[in-house]
PDB file of C-alpha atoms in Angstrom:
ATOM      1  CA  MET A   1      95.733  86.417  85.592  1.00  0.00           C
ATOM      2  CA  PRO A   2      95.804  83.201  87.640  1.00  0.00           C
ATOM      3  CA  LEU A   3      94.810  82.681  91.236  1.00  0.00           C
ATOM      4  CA  PRO A   4      96.757  80.393  93.607  1.00  0.00           C
ATOM      5  CA  ASN A   5      95.971  76.694  93.674  1.00  0.00           C
ATOM      6  CA  ALA A   6      98.230  76.111  96.699  1.00  0.00           C
ATOM      7  CA  LEU A   7      98.994  78.072  99.849  1.00  0.00           C
ATOM      8  CA  ILE A   8     101.343  77.720 102.801  1.00  0.00           C
ATOM      9  CA  ILE A   9      99.061  79.030 105.536  1.00  0.00           C
ATOM     10  CA  GLY A  10     101.250  78.651 108.630  1.00  0.00           C
ATOM     11  CA  ALA A  11     102.092  78.376 111.327  1.00  0.00           C
ATOM     12  CA  GLN A  12     104.058  81.520 112.032  1.00  0.00           C
ATOM     13  CA  LYS A  13     107.618  80.836 113.266  1.00  0.00           C
ATOM     14  CA  SER A  14     107.381  77.165 112.291  1.00  0.00           C
ATOM     15  CA  GLY A  15     109.371  76.697 109.086  1.00  0.00           C
ATOM     16  CA  SER A  16     107.142  78.194 106.416  1.00  0.00           C
ATOM     17  CA  SER A  17     109.896  80.483 105.065  1.00  0.00           C
ATOM     18  CA  TRP A  18     112.216  77.506 104.620  1.00  0.00           C
ATOM     19  CA  LEU A  19     109.510  75.596 102.785  1.00  0.00           C
ATOM     20  CA  ALA A  20     108.559  78.542 100.554  1.00  0.00           C
ATOM     21  CA  LYS A  21     112.189  79.289  99.686  1.00  0.00           C
ATOM     22  CA  ASN A  22     112.705  75.718  98.537  1.00  0.00           C
ATOM     23  CA  LEU A  23     109.424  75.372  96.666  1.00  0.00           C
ATOM     24  CA  SER A  24     109.998  78.624  94.798  1.00  0.00           C
ATOM     25  CA  GLN A  25     113.072  76.998  93.157  1.00  0.00           C
ATOM     26  CA  HIS A  26     110.966  74.236  91.621  1.00  0.00           C
ATOM     27  CA  PRO A  27     110.300  74.751  87.890  1.00  0.00           C
ATOM     28  CA  ASP A  28     106.670  73.678  88.354  1.00  0.00           C
ATOM     29  CA  VAL A  29     105.989  76.314  91.036  1.00  0.00           C
ATOM     30  CA  PHE A  30     105.451  80.074  90.918  1.00  0.00           C
ATOM     31  CA  MET A  31     105.494  81.858  94.264  1.00  0.00           C
ATOM     32  CA  PRO A  32     105.909  85.584  95.051  1.00  0.00           C
ATOM     33  CA  ASP A  33     108.873  86.446  97.256  1.00  0.00           C
ATOM     34  CA  SER A  34     106.852  88.233  99.937  1.00  0.00           C
ATOM     35  CA  GLU A  35     103.859  87.376 102.080  1.00  0.00           C
ATOM     36  CA  ILE A  36     100.657  88.828 100.647  1.00  0.00           C
ATOM     37  CA  HIS A  37      98.301  88.918 103.668  1.00  0.00           C
ATOM     38  CA  PHE A  38      95.211  89.335 101.492  1.00  0.00           C
ATOM     39  CA  PHE A  39      92.657  87.244 103.353  1.00  0.00           C
ATOM     40  CA  ASN A  40      93.703  88.252 106.871  1.00  0.00           C
ATOM     41  CA  LEU A  41      94.536  91.971 106.718  1.00  0.00           C
ATOM     42  CA  GLU A  42      91.719  94.486 106.537  1.00  0.00           C
ATOM     43  CA  SER A  43      93.829  96.999 104.589  1.00  0.00           C
ATOM     44  CA  ASN A  44      94.685  94.479 101.851  1.00  0.00           C
ATOM     45  CA  TYR A  45      91.305  92.752 101.602  1.00  0.00           C
ATOM     46  CA  LYS A  46      89.686  96.128 100.915  1.00  0.00           C
ATOM     47  CA  LYS A  47      91.807  96.405  97.754  1.00  0.00           C
ATOM     48  CA  GLY A  48      89.748  93.653  96.185  1.00  0.00           C
ATOM     49  CA  LEU A  49      90.369  90.487  94.205  1.00  0.00           C
ATOM     50  CA  PRO A  50      92.002  92.251  91.199  1.00  0.00           C
ATOM     51  CA  TRP A  51      94.773  93.466  93.530  1.00  0.00           C
ATOM     52  CA  TYR A  52      95.281  89.922  94.808  1.00  0.00           C
ATOM     53  CA  GLN A  53      95.393  88.502  91.269  1.00  0.00           C
ATOM     54  CA  ALA A  54      97.994  91.082  90.288  1.00  0.00           C
ATOM     55  CA  GLN A  55     100.422  89.524  92.790  1.00  0.00           C
ATOM     56  CA  PHE A  56     100.625  86.500  90.469  1.00  0.00           C
ATOM     57  CA  GLU A  57     100.764  88.265  87.113  1.00  0.00           C
ATOM     58  CA  GLN A  58     104.309  87.010  86.491  1.00  0.00           C
ATOM     59  CA  ALA A  59     103.198  83.390  86.638  1.00  0.00           C
ATOM     60  CA  TYR A  60     103.674  81.764  83.256  1.00  0.00           C
ATOM     61  CA  GLN A  61     102.670  78.141  82.799  1.00  0.00           C
ATOM     62  CA  GLU A  62     103.694  76.714  86.153  1.00  0.00           C
ATOM     63  CA  LYS A  63     101.550  73.859  87.379  1.00  0.00           C
ATOM     64  CA  ILE A  64     101.415  75.304  90.892  1.00  0.00           C
ATOM     65  CA  VAL A  65     100.763  78.975  91.626  1.00  0.00           C
ATOM     66  CA  ALA A  66     101.259  79.474  95.339  1.00  0.00           C
ATOM     67  CA  GLU A  67     101.686  81.974  98.103  1.00  0.00           C
ATOM     68  CA  LYS A  68     102.845  81.883 101.723  1.00  0.00           C
ATOM     69  CA  THR A  69     101.170  83.866 104.485  1.00  0.00           C
ATOM     70  CA  PRO A  70     101.544  82.171 107.898  1.00  0.00           C
ATOM     71  CA  ASN A  71      98.926  84.383 109.532  1.00  0.00           C
ATOM     72  CA  TYR A  72      96.182  82.718 107.478  1.00  0.00           C
ATOM     73  CA  LEU A  73      96.231  79.933 110.067  1.00  0.00           C
ATOM     74  CA  TRP A  74      95.363  82.361 112.863  1.00  0.00           C
ATOM     75  CA  ILE A  75      91.572  82.084 113.130  1.00  0.00           C
ATOM     76  CA  THR A  76      90.051  84.676 115.455  1.00  0.00           C
ATOM     77  CA  PRO A  77      86.392  85.319 116.408  1.00  0.00           C
ATOM     78  CA  HIS A  78      86.768  89.070 115.985  1.00  0.00           C
ATOM     79  CA  LYS A  79      89.139  91.640 114.518  1.00  0.00           C
ATOM     80  CA  VAL A  80      92.404  91.898 116.465  1.00  0.00           C
ATOM     81  CA  LYS A  81      95.613  93.881 116.257  1.00  0.00           C
ATOM     82  CA  SER A  82      98.586  92.147 114.648  1.00  0.00           C
ATOM     83  CA  ARG A  83     102.054  93.476 113.921  1.00  0.00           C
ATOM     84  CA  PHE A  84     100.972  93.931 110.289  1.00  0.00           C
ATOM     85  CA  GLY A  85      97.663  95.704 110.952  1.00  0.00           C
ATOM     86  CA  ASN A  86      94.083  94.715 111.715  1.00  0.00           C
ATOM     87  CA  HIS A  87      93.742  90.921 111.496  1.00  0.00           C
ATOM     88  CA  LEU A  88      90.280  89.918 110.289  1.00  0.00           C
ATOM     89  CA  PRO A  89      88.116  87.156 111.781  1.00  0.00           C
ATOM     90  CA  ALA A  90      87.063  84.034 109.856  1.00  0.00           C
ATOM     91  CA  VAL A  91      90.074  84.026 107.532  1.00  0.00           C
ATOM     92  CA  GLN A  92      89.272  80.472 106.460  1.00  0.00           C
ATOM     93  CA  LYS A  93      85.834  81.415 105.108  1.00  0.00           C
ATOM     94  CA  ARG A  94      87.149  84.199 102.865  1.00  0.00           C
ATOM     95  CA  LEU A  95      89.930  81.949 101.642  1.00  0.00           C
ATOM     96  CA  HIS A  96      87.556  79.086 100.877  1.00  0.00           C
ATOM     97  CA  ASP A  97      85.031  81.362  99.163  1.00  0.00           C
ATOM     98  CA  THR A  98      87.773  82.568  96.813  1.00  0.00           C
ATOM     99  CA  LEU A  99      89.908  79.417  96.447  1.00  0.00           C
ATOM    100  CA  PRO A 100      87.681  76.401  97.208  1.00  0.00           C
ATOM    101  CA  GLU A 101      89.881  73.970  95.241  1.00  0.00           C
ATOM    102  CA  ALA A 102      93.235  75.101  96.653  1.00  0.00           C
ATOM    103  CA  LYS A 103      95.641  72.793  98.463  1.00  0.00           C
ATOM    104  CA  LEU A 104      96.799  74.019 101.868  1.00  0.00           C
ATOM    105  CA  ILE A 105     100.115  73.283 103.582  1.00  0.00           C
ATOM    106  CA  VAL A 106     100.492  73.719 107.350  1.00  0.00           C
ATOM    107  CA  VAL A 107     103.768  73.390 109.303  1.00  0.00           C
ATOM    108  CA  LEU A 108     103.285  72.985 113.047  1.00  0.00           C
ATOM    109  CA  ARG A 109     105.965  73.622 115.649  1.00  0.00           C
ATOM    110  CA  ASN A 110     105.831  72.953 119.389  1.00  0.00           C
ATOM    111  CA  PRO A 111     103.520  75.838 120.401  1.00  0.00           C
ATOM    112  CA  VAL A 112     105.638  76.733 123.434  1.00  0.00           C
ATOM    113  CA  GLU A 113     108.793  77.044 121.340  1.00  0.00           C
ATOM    114  CA  ARG A 114     106.830  78.890 118.669  1.00  0.00           C
ATOM    115  CA  ALA A 115     105.664  81.473 121.225  1.00  0.00           C
ATOM    116  CA  ILE A 116     109.194  81.972 122.578  1.00  0.00           C
ATOM    117  CA  SER A 117     110.556  82.424 119.064  1.00  0.00           C
ATOM    118  CA  ALA A 118     107.804  84.919 118.201  1.00  0.00           C
ATOM    119  CA  VAL A 119     108.459  87.063 121.272  1.00  0.00           C
ATOM    120  CA  ASN A 120     112.200  87.161 120.574  1.00  0.00           C
ATOM    121  CA  HIS A 121     111.448  88.131 116.964  1.00  0.00           C
ATOM    122  CA  TYR A 122     109.203  91.001 118.075  1.00  0.00           C
ATOM    123  CA  ARG A 123     111.887  92.214 120.493  1.00  0.00           C
ATOM    124  CA  THR A 124     114.559  92.412 117.797  1.00  0.00           C
ATOM    125  CA  ARG A 125     112.177  94.092 115.341  1.00  0.00           C
ATOM    126  CA  GLY A 126     111.100  96.715 117.863  1.00  0.00           C
ATOM    127  CA  GLN A 127     107.446  95.717 117.996  1.00  0.00           C
ATOM    128  CA  ILE A 128     108.133  95.059 121.689  1.00  0.00           C
ATOM    129  CA  SER A 129     110.712  96.926 123.751  1.00  0.00           C
ATOM    130  CA  PRO A 130     113.910  94.831 124.016  1.00  0.00           C
ATOM    131  CA  PHE A 131     114.051  95.724 127.712  1.00  0.00           C
ATOM    132  CA  THR A 132     110.716  94.097 128.565  1.00  0.00           C
ATOM    133  CA  ASP A 133     111.090  91.084 130.851  1.00  0.00           C
ATOM    134  CA  ILE A 134     110.685  87.825 128.897  1.00  0.00           C
ATOM    135  CA  ASP A 135     108.639  86.201 131.681  1.00  0.00           C
ATOM    136  CA  ARG A 136     106.192  89.095 131.548  1.00  0.00           C
ATOM    137  CA  LEU A 137     105.841  88.719 127.772  1.00  0.00           C
ATOM    138  CA  LEU A 138     105.207  84.983 128.025  1.00  0.00           C
ATOM    139  CA  ASP A 139     102.917  84.969 131.057  1.00  0.00           C
ATOM    140  CA  CYS A 140      99.919  83.166 129.532  1.00  0.00           C
ATOM    141  CA  GLN A 141      97.942  83.631 132.754  1.00  0.00           C
ATOM    142  CA  ASN A 142      97.912  87.387 132.148  1.00  0.00           C
ATOM    143  CA  PRO A 143      95.123  88.107 129.613  1.00  0.00           C
ATOM    144  CA  GLY A 144      96.813  91.352 128.595  1.00  0.00           C
ATOM    145  CA  ALA A 145     100.080  89.641 127.695  1.00  0.00           C
ATOM    146  CA  ASP A 146      98.915  88.106 124.394  1.00  0.00           C
ATOM    147  CA  THR A 147     100.695  90.681 122.244  1.00  0.00           C
ATOM    148  CA  PHE A 148     100.028  90.155 118.511  1.00  0.00           C
ATOM    149  CA  GLY A 149      98.486  86.755 119.214  1.00  0.00           C
ATOM    150  CA  VAL A 150     101.636  85.198 120.672  1.00  0.00           C
ATOM    151  CA  PHE A 151      99.592  82.625 122.622  1.00  0.00           C
ATOM    152  CA  GLY A 152      96.553  82.412 120.377  1.00  0.00           C
ATOM    153  CA  MET A 153      98.546  81.452 117.284  1.00  0.00           C
ATOM    154  CA  GLY A 154      99.658  78.265 119.018  1.00  0.00           C
ATOM    155  CA  ARG A 155      96.099  77.010 119.544  1.00  0.00           C
ATOM    156  CA  TYR A 156      96.472  74.820 116.479  1.00  0.00           C
ATOM    157  CA  TYR A 157      93.444  72.621 117.036  1.00  0.00           C
ATOM    158  CA  GLN A 158      90.919  75.422 116.849  1.00  0.00           C
ATOM    159  CA  HIS A 159      92.616  76.895 113.772  1.00  0.00           C
ATOM    160  CA  LEU A 160      92.920  73.630 111.867  1.00  0.00           C
ATOM    161  CA  LYS A 161      89.406  72.560 112.825  1.00  0.00           C
ATOM    162  CA  ALA A 162      88.107  75.746 111.204  1.00  0.00           C
ATOM    163  CA  TYR A 163      89.844  74.793 107.945  1.00  0.00           C
ATOM    164  CA  TYR A 164      88.719  71.165 108.123  1.00  0.00           C
ATOM    165  CA  ASP A 165      85.153  72.451 108.406  1.00  0.00           C
ATOM    166  CA  CYS A 166      85.628  74.203 105.037  1.00  0.00           C
ATOM    167  CA  TYR A 167      88.017  71.976 103.100  1.00  0.00           C
ATOM    168  CA  GLU A 168      88.197  68.256 102.496  1.00  0.00           C
ATOM    169  CA  GLN A 169      90.917  66.770 104.694  1.00  0.00           C
ATOM    170  CA  ASP A 170      92.888  65.474 101.693  1.00  0.00           C
ATOM    171  CA  ARG A 171      93.381  69.075 100.569  1.00  0.00           C
ATOM    172  CA  ILE A 172      95.315  69.925 103.745  1.00  0.00           C
ATOM    173  CA  LEU A 173      98.858  68.669 104.370  1.00  0.00           C
ATOM    174  CA  VAL A 174     100.138  68.982 107.944  1.00  0.00           C
ATOM    175  CA  ILE A 175     103.900  68.707 108.522  1.00  0.00           C
ATOM    176  CA  ASN A 176     105.651  68.614 111.890  1.00  0.00           C
ATOM    177  CA  PHE A 177     108.588  71.006 112.167  1.00  0.00           C
ATOM    178  CA  GLU A 178     110.695  69.113 114.692  1.00  0.00           C
ATOM    179  CA  GLU A 179     110.159  65.548 113.497  1.00  0.00           C
ATOM    180  CA  GLU A 180     109.970  66.139 109.746  1.00  0.00           C
ATOM    181  CA  ILE A 181     111.440  69.426 108.500  1.00  0.00           C
ATOM    182  CA  ALA A 182     114.255  69.729 111.050  1.00  0.00           C
ATOM    183  CA  ALA A 183     115.066  66.024 111.184  1.00  0.00           C
ATOM    184  CA  HIS A 184     114.421  64.980 107.571  1.00  0.00           C
ATOM    185  CA  PRO A 185     114.282  68.034 105.278  1.00  0.00           C
ATOM    186  CA  GLU A 186     114.726  66.134 102.001  1.00  0.00           C
ATOM    187  CA  ILE A 187     111.994  63.626 102.832  1.00  0.00           C
ATOM    188  CA  SER A 188     109.720  66.499 103.874  1.00  0.00           C
ATOM    189  CA  LEU A 189     110.207  68.235 100.541  1.00  0.00           C
ATOM    190  CA  ARG A 190     109.391  65.058  98.662  1.00  0.00           C
ATOM    191  CA  LYS A 191     106.243  64.719 100.758  1.00  0.00           C
ATOM    192  CA  VAL A 192     105.190  68.241  99.791  1.00  0.00           C
ATOM    193  CA  CYS A 193     105.947  67.543  96.109  1.00  0.00           C
ATOM    194  CA  ASN A 194     103.789  64.419  96.241  1.00  0.00           C
ATOM    195  CA  PHE A 195     100.975  66.445  97.791  1.00  0.00           C
ATOM    196  CA  LEU A 196     101.221  69.074  95.049  1.00  0.00           C
ATOM    197  CA  ASP A 197     101.656  66.416  92.353  1.00  0.00           C
ATOM    198  CA  ILE A 198     104.907  67.877  91.015  1.00  0.00           C
ATOM    199  CA  ASP A 199     108.274  66.270  90.281  1.00  0.00           C
ATOM    200  CA  ARG A 200     109.574  64.933  93.614  1.00  0.00           C
ATOM    201  CA  SER A 201     113.078  64.273  92.220  1.00  0.00           C
ATOM    202  CA  TYR A 202     113.932  67.964  91.840  1.00  0.00           C
ATOM    203  CA  PRO A 203     117.329  68.667  93.543  1.00  0.00           C
ATOM    204  CA  PHE A 204     116.472  71.452  95.993  1.00  0.00           C
ATOM    205  CA  GLU A 205     119.533  73.559  96.782  1.00  0.00           C
ATOM    206  CA  ASN A 206     118.395  75.154 100.054  1.00  0.00           C
ATOM    207  CA  ARG A 207     117.058  72.116 101.870  1.00  0.00           C
ATOM    208  CA  ASP A 208     119.783  72.329 104.551  1.00  0.00           C
ATOM    209  CA  LYS A 209     119.867  76.124 104.765  1.00  0.00           C
ATOM    210  CA  ARG A 210     118.214  78.051 107.573  1.00  0.00           C
ATOM    211  CA  GLN A 211     115.810  80.871 106.728  1.00  0.00           C
ATOM    212  CA  ASN A 212     115.025  83.888 108.925  1.00  0.00           C
ATOM    213  CA  SER A 213     117.492  82.848 111.614  1.00  0.00           C
ATOM    214  CA  PHE A 214     117.656  85.015 114.742  1.00  0.00           C
ATOM    215  CA  ASP A 215     118.943  88.506 113.952  1.00  0.00           C
ATOM    216  CA  PHE A 216     121.175  89.951 116.658  1.00  0.00           C
ATOM    217  CA  VAL A 217     120.347  93.629 116.146  1.00  0.00           C
ATOM    218  CA  ARG A 218     121.635  96.320 118.484  1.00  0.00           C
ATOM    219  CA  THR A 219     119.533  97.668 121.329  1.00  0.00           C
ATOM    220  CA  GLY A 220     119.465 101.207 119.949  1.00  0.00           C
ATOM    221  CA  THR A 221     118.180 100.006 116.576  1.00  0.00           C
ATOM    222  CA  ALA A 222     115.415  97.949 118.203  1.00  0.00           C
ATOM    223  CA  LEU A 223     114.400 100.912 120.364  1.00  0.00           C
ATOM    224  CA  ALA A 224     114.310 103.198 117.325  1.00  0.00           C
ATOM    225  CA  HIS A 225     111.824 100.804 115.725  1.00  0.00           C
ATOM    226  CA  HIS A 226     109.845 100.562 118.972  1.00  0.00           C
ATOM    227  CA  TRP A 227     109.525 104.297 119.603  1.00  0.00           C
ATOM    228  CA  LEU A 228     109.563 105.600 116.037  1.00  0.00           C
ATOM    229  CA  PRO A 229     107.881 102.930 113.915  1.00  0.00           C
ATOM    230  CA  LYS A 230     107.361 105.212 110.901  1.00  0.00           C
ATOM    231  CA  GLN A 231     110.679 107.058 110.873  1.00  0.00           C
ATOM    232  CA  ARG A 232     112.581 104.879 108.382  1.00  0.00           C
ATOM    233  CA  LEU A 233     115.361 107.403 107.862  1.00  0.00           C
ATOM    234  CA  ILE A 234     116.062 107.459 111.599  1.00  0.00           C
ATOM    235  CA  HIS A 235     116.107 103.641 111.652  1.00  0.00           C
ATOM    236  CA  ARG A 236     118.707 103.510 108.904  1.00  0.00           C
ATOM    237  CA  THR A 237     120.785 106.211 110.552  1.00  0.00           C
ATOM    238  CA  VAL A 238     120.719 104.512 113.951  1.00  0.00           C
ATOM    239  CA  ALA A 239     121.679 101.155 112.445  1.00  0.00           C
ATOM    240  CA  LYS A 240     124.857 102.676 110.979  1.00  0.00           C
ATOM    241  CA  LEU A 241     126.072 104.118 114.259  1.00  0.00           C
ATOM    242  CA  PRO A 242     129.010 102.442 116.067  1.00  0.00           C
ATOM    243  CA  ALA A 243     128.130  99.564 118.366  1.00  0.00           C
ATOM    244  CA  LYS A 244     129.404 101.430 121.424  1.00  0.00           C
ATOM    245  CA  ILE A 245     126.740 104.073 120.805  1.00  0.00           C
ATOM    246  CA  ILE A 246     123.723 101.946 119.936  1.00  0.00           C
ATOM    247  CA  GLY A 247     124.488  99.369 122.599  1.00  0.00           C
ATOM    248  CA  ALA A 248     124.826  95.636 122.993  1.00  0.00           C
ATOM    249  CA  ARG A 249     123.031  93.077 120.860  1.00  0.00           C
ATOM    250  CA  VAL A 250     119.451  92.173 121.684  1.00  0.00           C
ATOM    251  CA  ALA A 251     120.083  88.637 122.909  1.00  0.00           C
ATOM    252  CA  LYS A 252     117.658  85.771 122.529  1.00  0.00           C
ATOM    253  CA  ARG A 253     115.933  85.125 125.857  1.00  0.00           C
ATOM    254  CA  ARG A 254     114.375  82.047 127.440  1.00  0.00           C
ATOM    255  CA  PRO A 255     111.610  82.232 130.073  1.00  0.00           C
ATOM    256  CA  SER A 256     111.923  80.764 133.538  1.00  0.00           C
ATOM    257  CA  ASP A 257     110.898  77.187 134.300  1.00  0.00           C
ATOM    258  CA  ARG A 258     107.791  78.531 136.030  1.00  0.00           C
ATOM    259  CA  ILE A 259     106.631  80.259 132.847  1.00  0.00           C
ATOM    260  CA  LEU A 260     107.579  77.275 130.686  1.00  0.00           C
ATOM    261  CA  GLN A 261     105.513  74.927 132.814  1.00  0.00           C
ATOM    262  CA  ALA A 262     102.573  77.321 132.664  1.00  0.00           C
ATOM    263  CA  LEU A 263     102.829  77.450 128.875  1.00  0.00           C
ATOM    264  CA  TYR A 264     102.839  73.666 128.567  1.00  0.00           C
ATOM    265  CA  ARG A 265      99.745  73.499 130.778  1.00  0.00           C
ATOM    266  CA  TYR A 266      98.127  76.228 128.682  1.00  0.00           C
ATOM    267  CA  TYR A 267      98.515  74.237 125.454  1.00  0.00           C
ATOM    268  CA  GLN A 268      97.956  70.751 126.874  1.00  0.00           C
ATOM    269  CA  ALA A 269      94.233  70.401 126.143  1.00  0.00           C
ATOM    270  CA  ASP A 270      94.494  71.984 122.701  1.00  0.00           C
ATOM    271  CA  ASN A 271      97.415  69.698 121.804  1.00  0.00           C
ATOM    272  CA  GLN A 272      95.444  66.609 122.776  1.00  0.00           C
ATOM    273  CA  GLN A 273      92.523  67.730 120.614  1.00  0.00           C
ATOM    274  CA  LEU A 274      94.951  68.390 117.770  1.00  0.00           C
ATOM    275  CA  PHE A 275      96.443  64.894 117.995  1.00  0.00           C
ATOM    276  CA  THR A 276      92.949  63.396 117.913  1.00  0.00           C
ATOM    277  CA  LEU A 277      92.022  65.521 114.897  1.00  0.00           C
ATOM    278  CA  LEU A 278      95.163  64.484 113.009  1.00  0.00           C
ATOM    279  CA  GLY A 279      95.149  60.859 114.179  1.00  0.00           C
ATOM    280  CA  ARG A 280      98.793  61.063 115.261  1.00  0.00           C
ATOM    281  CA  ARG A 281     100.913  62.468 118.070  1.00  0.00           C
ATOM    282  CA  PHE A 282     104.022  64.662 117.901  1.00  0.00           C
ATOM    283  CA  GLU A 283     106.192  62.899 120.467  1.00  0.00           C
ATOM    284  CA  SER A 284     108.961  65.505 120.267  1.00  0.00           C
ATOM    285  CA  TRP A 285     106.704  68.107 121.878  1.00  0.00           C
ATOM    286  CA  GLY A 286     106.578  66.028 125.044  1.00  0.00           C
ATOM    287  CA  LYS A 287     110.349  65.493 125.010  1.00  0.00           C
ATOM    288  CA  MET A 288     110.884  69.243 124.822  1.00  0.00           C
ATOM    289  CA  GLU A 289     108.675  69.696 127.860  1.00  0.00           C
ATOM    290  CA  ILE A 290     110.908  67.346 129.848  1.00  0.00           C
ATOM    291  CA  ALA A 291     114.023  69.151 128.642  1.00  0.00           C
ATOM    292  CA  SER A 292     112.439  72.434 129.725  1.00  0.00           C
ATOM    293  CA  ASN A 293     114.797  75.398 129.743  1.00  0.00           C
ATOM    294  CA  ARG A 294     117.726  73.478 128.243  1.00  0.00           C
ATOM    295  CA  ILE A 295     116.105  73.424 124.806  1.00  0.00           C
ATOM    296  CA  SER A 296     117.009  76.185 122.385  1.00  0.00           C
ATOM    297  CA  ASP A 297     116.625  76.867 118.685  1.00  0.00           C
ATOM    298  CA  SER A 298     120.364  76.437 118.223  1.00  0.00           C
ATOM    299  CA  ILE A 299     120.260  72.679 118.750  1.00  0.00           C
ATOM    300  CA  ILE A 300     117.493  72.070 116.223  1.00  0.00           C
ATOM    301  CA  PRO A 301     119.161  71.413 112.862  1.00  0.00           C
ATOM    302  CA  ASN A 302     117.918  73.329 109.806  1.00  0.00           C
ATOM    303  CA  ALA A 303     115.634  75.406 112.033  1.00  0.00           C
ATOM    304  CA  SER A 304     113.625  78.047 110.211  1.00  0.00           C
ATOM    305  CA  MET A 305     112.493  80.929 112.339  1.00  0.00           C
ATOM    306  CA  HIS A 306     109.436  81.729 110.323  1.00  0.00           C
TER     307      HIS A 306
END
């Protein structure tokens, strides 16, 4: 059975689902439908390499065998709790030890907008109570507020630097979500095809289609997930109840200007280090800071929420 020679490693909430959905159409690419989380989750890594190989047993003769797990980009110094389970430290070292010749694709989104999107996602999925104040969830000055790595995942410099220390730089492709995927999806796909050395003229059908857009679930359904995370039958039952019983939709929330400004300050130094590492700046991130609370996912064309 083959092992991957390409991976989409992140970032979470930055367009990786859109990219994977398109690439999986390409006749030269095999990619499983779901995220595998082998190198980052303790429970999966314990299953061993044969289990990981089995995820690609349906690959035939495709030139590229790939997988997408955005949490591979989240490099932590110690084991931490994620919404999937125990997230292991030094993900990049295990990945490189197993796949030293692989090509890695990274999609980076404004870290402030990424954090806001992540928190809203967790609220609708019940990992966080939908009644929790959004400013409290996004208060980066509160050390206890970094639920599931909401802030840490946006420290792109430290994560990418860890991969650059393992892999040659020409094996890592970094794409900007706002300026490339959202603004020029077709050009972005051709860029990825060039990187993977596959036919760049393939007519992708989903290049203008959103993936994982915000799901307006009902409050009662989100609370059922929050309080009873293992009671699947109850979840399904609650979801089928009339709206007047399970409550209003869990709306997407934006933090206050005070919290937004704190978040931009929080990421400022890391962003500058990232731009130096990459040798280019993402000007749109600064423009979003100026726009502050008036920016929302809805005005970004082709936005992928994961």
